[in-house]
C-alpha positions as a Markdown table, in Angstrom:
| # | Residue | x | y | z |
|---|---|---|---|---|
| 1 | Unk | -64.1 | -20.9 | -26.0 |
| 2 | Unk | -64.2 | -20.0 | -22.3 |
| 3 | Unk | -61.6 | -17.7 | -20.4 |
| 4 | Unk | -59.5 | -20.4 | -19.6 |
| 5 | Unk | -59.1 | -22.1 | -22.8 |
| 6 | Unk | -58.8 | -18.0 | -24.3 |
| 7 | Unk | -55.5 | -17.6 | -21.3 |
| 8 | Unk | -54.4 | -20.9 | -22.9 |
| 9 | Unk | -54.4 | -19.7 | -26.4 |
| 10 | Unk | -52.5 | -16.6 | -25.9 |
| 11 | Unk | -49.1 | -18.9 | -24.9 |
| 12 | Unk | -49.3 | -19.8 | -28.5 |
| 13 | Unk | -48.9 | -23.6 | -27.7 |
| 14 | Unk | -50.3 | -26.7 | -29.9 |
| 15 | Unk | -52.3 | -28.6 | -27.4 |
| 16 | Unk | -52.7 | -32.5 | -28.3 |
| 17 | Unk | -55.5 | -33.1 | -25.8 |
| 18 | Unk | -57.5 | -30.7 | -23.4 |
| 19 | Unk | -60.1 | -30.7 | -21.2 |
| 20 | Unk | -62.2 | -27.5 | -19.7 |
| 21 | Unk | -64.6 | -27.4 | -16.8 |
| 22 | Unk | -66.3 | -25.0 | -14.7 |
| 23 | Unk | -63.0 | -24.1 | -12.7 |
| 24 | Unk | -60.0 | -24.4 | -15.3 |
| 25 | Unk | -58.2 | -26.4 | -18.2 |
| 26 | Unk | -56.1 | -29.0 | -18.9 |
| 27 | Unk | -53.9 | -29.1 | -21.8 |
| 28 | Unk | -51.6 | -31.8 | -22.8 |
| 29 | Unk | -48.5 | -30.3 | -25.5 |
| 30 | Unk | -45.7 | -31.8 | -26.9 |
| 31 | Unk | -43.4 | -31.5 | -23.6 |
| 32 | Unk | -45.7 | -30.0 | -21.0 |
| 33 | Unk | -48.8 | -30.8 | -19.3 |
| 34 | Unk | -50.6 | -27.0 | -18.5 |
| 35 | Unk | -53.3 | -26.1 | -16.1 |
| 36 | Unk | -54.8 | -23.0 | -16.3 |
| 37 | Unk | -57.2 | -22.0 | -13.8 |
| 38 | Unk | -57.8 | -18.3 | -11.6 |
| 39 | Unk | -55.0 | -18.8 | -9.9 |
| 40 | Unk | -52.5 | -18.5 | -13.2 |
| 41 | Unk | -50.9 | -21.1 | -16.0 |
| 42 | Unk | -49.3 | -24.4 | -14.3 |
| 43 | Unk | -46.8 | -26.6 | -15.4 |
| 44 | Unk | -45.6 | -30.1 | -15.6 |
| 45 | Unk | -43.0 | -31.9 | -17.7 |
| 46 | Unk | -44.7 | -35.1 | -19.2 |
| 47 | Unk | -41.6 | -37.1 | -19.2 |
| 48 | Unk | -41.1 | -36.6 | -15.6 |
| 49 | Unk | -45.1 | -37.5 | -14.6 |
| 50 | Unk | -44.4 | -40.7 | -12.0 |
| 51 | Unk | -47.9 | -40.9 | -10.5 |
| 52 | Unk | -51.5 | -39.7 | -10.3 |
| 53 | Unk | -53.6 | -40.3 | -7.2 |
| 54 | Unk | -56.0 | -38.5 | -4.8 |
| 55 | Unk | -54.7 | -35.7 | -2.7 |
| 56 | Unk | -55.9 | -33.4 | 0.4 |
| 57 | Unk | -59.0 | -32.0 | 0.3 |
| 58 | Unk | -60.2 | -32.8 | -2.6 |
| 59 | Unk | -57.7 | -32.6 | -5.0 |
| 60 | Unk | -55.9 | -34.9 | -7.7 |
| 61 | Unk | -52.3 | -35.0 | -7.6 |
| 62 | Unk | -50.0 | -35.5 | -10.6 |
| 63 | Unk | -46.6 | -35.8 | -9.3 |
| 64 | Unk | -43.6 | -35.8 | -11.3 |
| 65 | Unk | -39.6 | -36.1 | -10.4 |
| 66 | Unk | -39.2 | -33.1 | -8.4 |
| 67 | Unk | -42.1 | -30.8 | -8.8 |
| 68 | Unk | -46.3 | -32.0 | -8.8 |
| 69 | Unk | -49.4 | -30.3 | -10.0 |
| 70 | Unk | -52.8 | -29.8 | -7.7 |
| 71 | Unk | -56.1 | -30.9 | -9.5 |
| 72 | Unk | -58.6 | -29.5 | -7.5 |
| 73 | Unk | -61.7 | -32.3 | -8.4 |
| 74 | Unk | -64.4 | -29.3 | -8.8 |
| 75 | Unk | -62.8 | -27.4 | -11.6 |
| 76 | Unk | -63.6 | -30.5 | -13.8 |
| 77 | Unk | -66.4 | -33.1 | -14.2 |
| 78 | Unk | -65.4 | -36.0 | -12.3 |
| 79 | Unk | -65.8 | -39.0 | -15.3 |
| 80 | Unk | -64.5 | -36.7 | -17.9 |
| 81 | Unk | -61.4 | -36.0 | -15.7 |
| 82 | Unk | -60.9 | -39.5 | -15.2 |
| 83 | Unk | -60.9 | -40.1 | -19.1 |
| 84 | Unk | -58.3 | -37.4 | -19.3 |
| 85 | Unk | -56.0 | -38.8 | -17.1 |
| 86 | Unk | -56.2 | -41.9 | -18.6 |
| 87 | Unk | -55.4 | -40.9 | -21.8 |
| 88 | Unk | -52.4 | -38.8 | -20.1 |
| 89 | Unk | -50.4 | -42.2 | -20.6 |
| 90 | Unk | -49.6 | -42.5 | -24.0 |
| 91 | Unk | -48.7 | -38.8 | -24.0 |
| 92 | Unk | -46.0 | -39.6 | -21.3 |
| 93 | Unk | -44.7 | -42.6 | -22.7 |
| 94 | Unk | -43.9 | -40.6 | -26.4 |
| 95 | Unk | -42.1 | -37.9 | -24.3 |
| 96 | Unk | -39.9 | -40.5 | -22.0 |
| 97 | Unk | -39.1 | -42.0 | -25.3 |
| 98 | Unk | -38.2 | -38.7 | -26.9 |
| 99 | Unk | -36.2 | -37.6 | -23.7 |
| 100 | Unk | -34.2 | -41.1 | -23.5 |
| 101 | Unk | -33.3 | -41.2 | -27.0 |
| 102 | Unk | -29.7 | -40.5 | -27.9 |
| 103 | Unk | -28.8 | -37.1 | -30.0 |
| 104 | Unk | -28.7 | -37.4 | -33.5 |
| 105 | Unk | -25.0 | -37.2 | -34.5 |
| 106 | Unk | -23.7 | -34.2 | -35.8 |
| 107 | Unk | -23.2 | -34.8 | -40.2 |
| 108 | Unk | -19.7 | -35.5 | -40.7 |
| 109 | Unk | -17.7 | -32.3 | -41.6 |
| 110 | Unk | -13.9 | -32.2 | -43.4 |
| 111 | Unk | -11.6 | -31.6 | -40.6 |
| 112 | Unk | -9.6 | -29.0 | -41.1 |
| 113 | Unk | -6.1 | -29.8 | -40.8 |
| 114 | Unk | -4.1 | -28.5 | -38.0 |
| 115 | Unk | -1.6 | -25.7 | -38.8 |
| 116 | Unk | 1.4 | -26.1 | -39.9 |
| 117 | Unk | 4.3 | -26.9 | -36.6 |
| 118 | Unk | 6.6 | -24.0 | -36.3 |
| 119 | Unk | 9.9 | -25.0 | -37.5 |
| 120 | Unk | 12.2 | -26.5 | -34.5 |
| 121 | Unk | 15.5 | -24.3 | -34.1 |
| 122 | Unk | 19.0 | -25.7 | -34.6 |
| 123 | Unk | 20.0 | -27.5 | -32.1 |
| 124 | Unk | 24.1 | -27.2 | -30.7 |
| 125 | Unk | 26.7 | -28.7 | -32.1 |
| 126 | Unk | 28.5 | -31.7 | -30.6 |
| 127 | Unk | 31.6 | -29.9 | -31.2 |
| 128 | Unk | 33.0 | -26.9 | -32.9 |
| 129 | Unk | 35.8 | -25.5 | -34.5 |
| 130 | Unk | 37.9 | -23.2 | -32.7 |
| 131 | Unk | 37.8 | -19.5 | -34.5 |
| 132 | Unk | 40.9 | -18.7 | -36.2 |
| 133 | Unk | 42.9 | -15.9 | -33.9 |
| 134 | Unk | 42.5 | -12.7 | -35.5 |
| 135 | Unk | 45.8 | -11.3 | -37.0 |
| 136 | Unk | 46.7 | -7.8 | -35.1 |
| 137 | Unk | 45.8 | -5.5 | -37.7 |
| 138 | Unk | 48.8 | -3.0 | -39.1 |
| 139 | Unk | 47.7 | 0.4 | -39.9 |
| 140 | Unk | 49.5 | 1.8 | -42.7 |
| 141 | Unk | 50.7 | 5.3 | -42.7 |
| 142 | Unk | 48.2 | 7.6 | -44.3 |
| 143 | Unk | 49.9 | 8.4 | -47.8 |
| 144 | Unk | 50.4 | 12.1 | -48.0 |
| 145 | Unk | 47.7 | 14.2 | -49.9 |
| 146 | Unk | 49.1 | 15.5 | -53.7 |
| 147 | Unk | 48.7 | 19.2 | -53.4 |
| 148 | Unk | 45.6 | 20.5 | -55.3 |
| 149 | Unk | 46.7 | 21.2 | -58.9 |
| 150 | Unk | 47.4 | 25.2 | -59.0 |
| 151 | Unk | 44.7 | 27.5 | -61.1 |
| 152 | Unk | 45.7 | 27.4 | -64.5 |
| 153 | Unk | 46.1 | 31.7 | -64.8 |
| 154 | Unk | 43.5 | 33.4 | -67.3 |
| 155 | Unk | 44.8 | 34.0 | -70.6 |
| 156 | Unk | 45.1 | 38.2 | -70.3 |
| 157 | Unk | 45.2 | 40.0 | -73.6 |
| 158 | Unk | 48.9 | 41.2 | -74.2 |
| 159 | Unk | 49.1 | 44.9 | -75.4 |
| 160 | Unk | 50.1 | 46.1 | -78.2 |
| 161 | Unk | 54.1 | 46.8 | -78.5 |
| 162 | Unk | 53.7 | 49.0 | -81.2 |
| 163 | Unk | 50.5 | 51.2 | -79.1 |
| 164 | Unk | 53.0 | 54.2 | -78.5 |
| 165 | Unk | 54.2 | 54.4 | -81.8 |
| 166 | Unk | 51.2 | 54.6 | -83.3 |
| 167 | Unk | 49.5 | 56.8 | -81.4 |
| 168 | Unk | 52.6 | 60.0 | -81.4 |
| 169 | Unk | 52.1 | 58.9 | -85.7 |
| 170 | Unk | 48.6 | 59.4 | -85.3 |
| 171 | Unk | 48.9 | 63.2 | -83.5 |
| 172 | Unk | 51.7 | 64.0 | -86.3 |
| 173 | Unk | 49.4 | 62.7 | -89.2 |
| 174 | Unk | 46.9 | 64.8 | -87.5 |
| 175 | Unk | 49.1 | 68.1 | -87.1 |
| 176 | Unk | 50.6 | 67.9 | -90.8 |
| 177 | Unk | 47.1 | 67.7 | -92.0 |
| 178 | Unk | 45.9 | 71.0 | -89.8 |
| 179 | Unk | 49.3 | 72.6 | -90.7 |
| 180 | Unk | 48.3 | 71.9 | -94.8 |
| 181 | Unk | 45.1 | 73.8 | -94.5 |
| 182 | Unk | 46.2 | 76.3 | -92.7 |
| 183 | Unk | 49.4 | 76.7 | -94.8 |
| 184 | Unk | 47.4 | 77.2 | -98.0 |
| 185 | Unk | 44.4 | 78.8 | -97.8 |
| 186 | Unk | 44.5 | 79.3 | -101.3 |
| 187 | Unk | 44.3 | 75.9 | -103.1 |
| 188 | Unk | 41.3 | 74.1 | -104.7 |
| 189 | Unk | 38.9 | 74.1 | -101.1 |
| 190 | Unk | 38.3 | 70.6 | -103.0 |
| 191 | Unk | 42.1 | 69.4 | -102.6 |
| 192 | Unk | 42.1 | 70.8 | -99.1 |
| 193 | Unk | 39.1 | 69.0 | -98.2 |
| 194 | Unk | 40.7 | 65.7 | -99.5 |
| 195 | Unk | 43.7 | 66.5 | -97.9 |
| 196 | Unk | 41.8 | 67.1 | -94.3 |
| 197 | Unk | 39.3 | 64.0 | -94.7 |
| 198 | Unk | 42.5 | 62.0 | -95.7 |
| 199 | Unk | 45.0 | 62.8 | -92.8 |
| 200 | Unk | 41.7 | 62.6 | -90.3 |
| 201 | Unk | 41.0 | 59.6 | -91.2 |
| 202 | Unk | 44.6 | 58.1 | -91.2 |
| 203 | Unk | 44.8 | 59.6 | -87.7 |
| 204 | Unk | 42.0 | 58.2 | -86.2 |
| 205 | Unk | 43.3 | 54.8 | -88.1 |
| 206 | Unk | 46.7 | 54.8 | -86.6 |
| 207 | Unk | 45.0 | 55.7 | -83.0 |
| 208 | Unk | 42.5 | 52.7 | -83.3 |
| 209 | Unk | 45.5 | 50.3 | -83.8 |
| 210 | Unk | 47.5 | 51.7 | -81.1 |
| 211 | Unk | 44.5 | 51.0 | -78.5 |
| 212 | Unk | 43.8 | 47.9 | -79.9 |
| 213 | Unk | 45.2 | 44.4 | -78.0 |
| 214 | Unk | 47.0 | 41.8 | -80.1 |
């Protein structure tokens, strides 16, 4: 593989025909015809090659719709270049066929339906109905306000009517009883122990009732 053929390579193209000499190479690909030589990589669209004849100083020229490519006659050997070129045709027939055919239609895919129309407003009526004339409105006199009911009064505890009483019977049940004792010092100190438990206890009965509510 020479250095031209090794620059062609490294574009990582297919090439369907080729042809190295001394001074470059040509390459024919699917789309492209590619000419590599010191000067840098070349090319020309096969479906838009019109013509190839003999240019300026010693050159071939492959012209195509707008733009042409410079063969200079020394990079190649003559007879095998012819050859080439020859075989070029069928190369440029395949890819105006490929150019000129139509697209391949798209596979049929469910439509989505369109969304749903906004609903249209109401439109005016013709006619309408007149409102009915509001009645004037007659305010009634606030009703007066029932007085809050009064606190019912908490029960008190009456006294006792019969406190005095008791308790002027309770200090003269007391003073009889210390009036005993001391009266009669000389009785059974078991009767006059009686007697004072008795009337103290009586006294402080009668005392306890008078204090107590009814």
């Amino acid at each position: 593989m020479g250095k031209y053929e090794a620059a062609f390579s490294r574009l990582g193209e297919e090439a369907l025909a080729k042809l190295e000499g001394p001074g470059g190479f040509l390459a024919v690909t699917e789309a492209h015809l590619v000419f590599v030589d010191d000067a840098g990589v070349k090319r020309l669209e096969l479906a838009k090659i019109r013509r190839v004849g003999r240019g300026e100083g010693g050159t071939l020229l492959v012209q195509g719709e707008e733009d042409s490519l410079v063969l200079p006659l020394k990079a190649f050997p003559l007879e095998e270049l012819k050859a080439f070129l020859e075989g070029l045709k069928p190369h440029v027939a395949r890819a105006r066929r490929i150019t000129s055919a139509p697209a391949p239609k798209a596979p049929l895919t469910q439509e989505t339906p369109p969304p749903p129309l906004p609903p249209e407003l109401p439109k005016a009526p013709v006619w309408e109905e007149e409102p009915s004339p509001k009645r004037d409105s007659v305010e009634l006199a606030p009703e007066p306000e029932s007085p809050p009911p009064a606190p019912m009064p908490k029960a008190q505890g009456g006294r006792n009517p019969l406190a005095l009483p008791l308790k002027v019977l309770s200090l003269l049940t007391l003073a009889y009883t210390v009036a005993f004792v001391a009266l009669n010092p000389g009785v059974d100190p078991w009767v006059l122990a009686g007697v004072l438990l008795g009337g103290l206890g009586l006294a402080l009965t009668e005392w306890s009732s008078s204090t107590s509510s009814r």
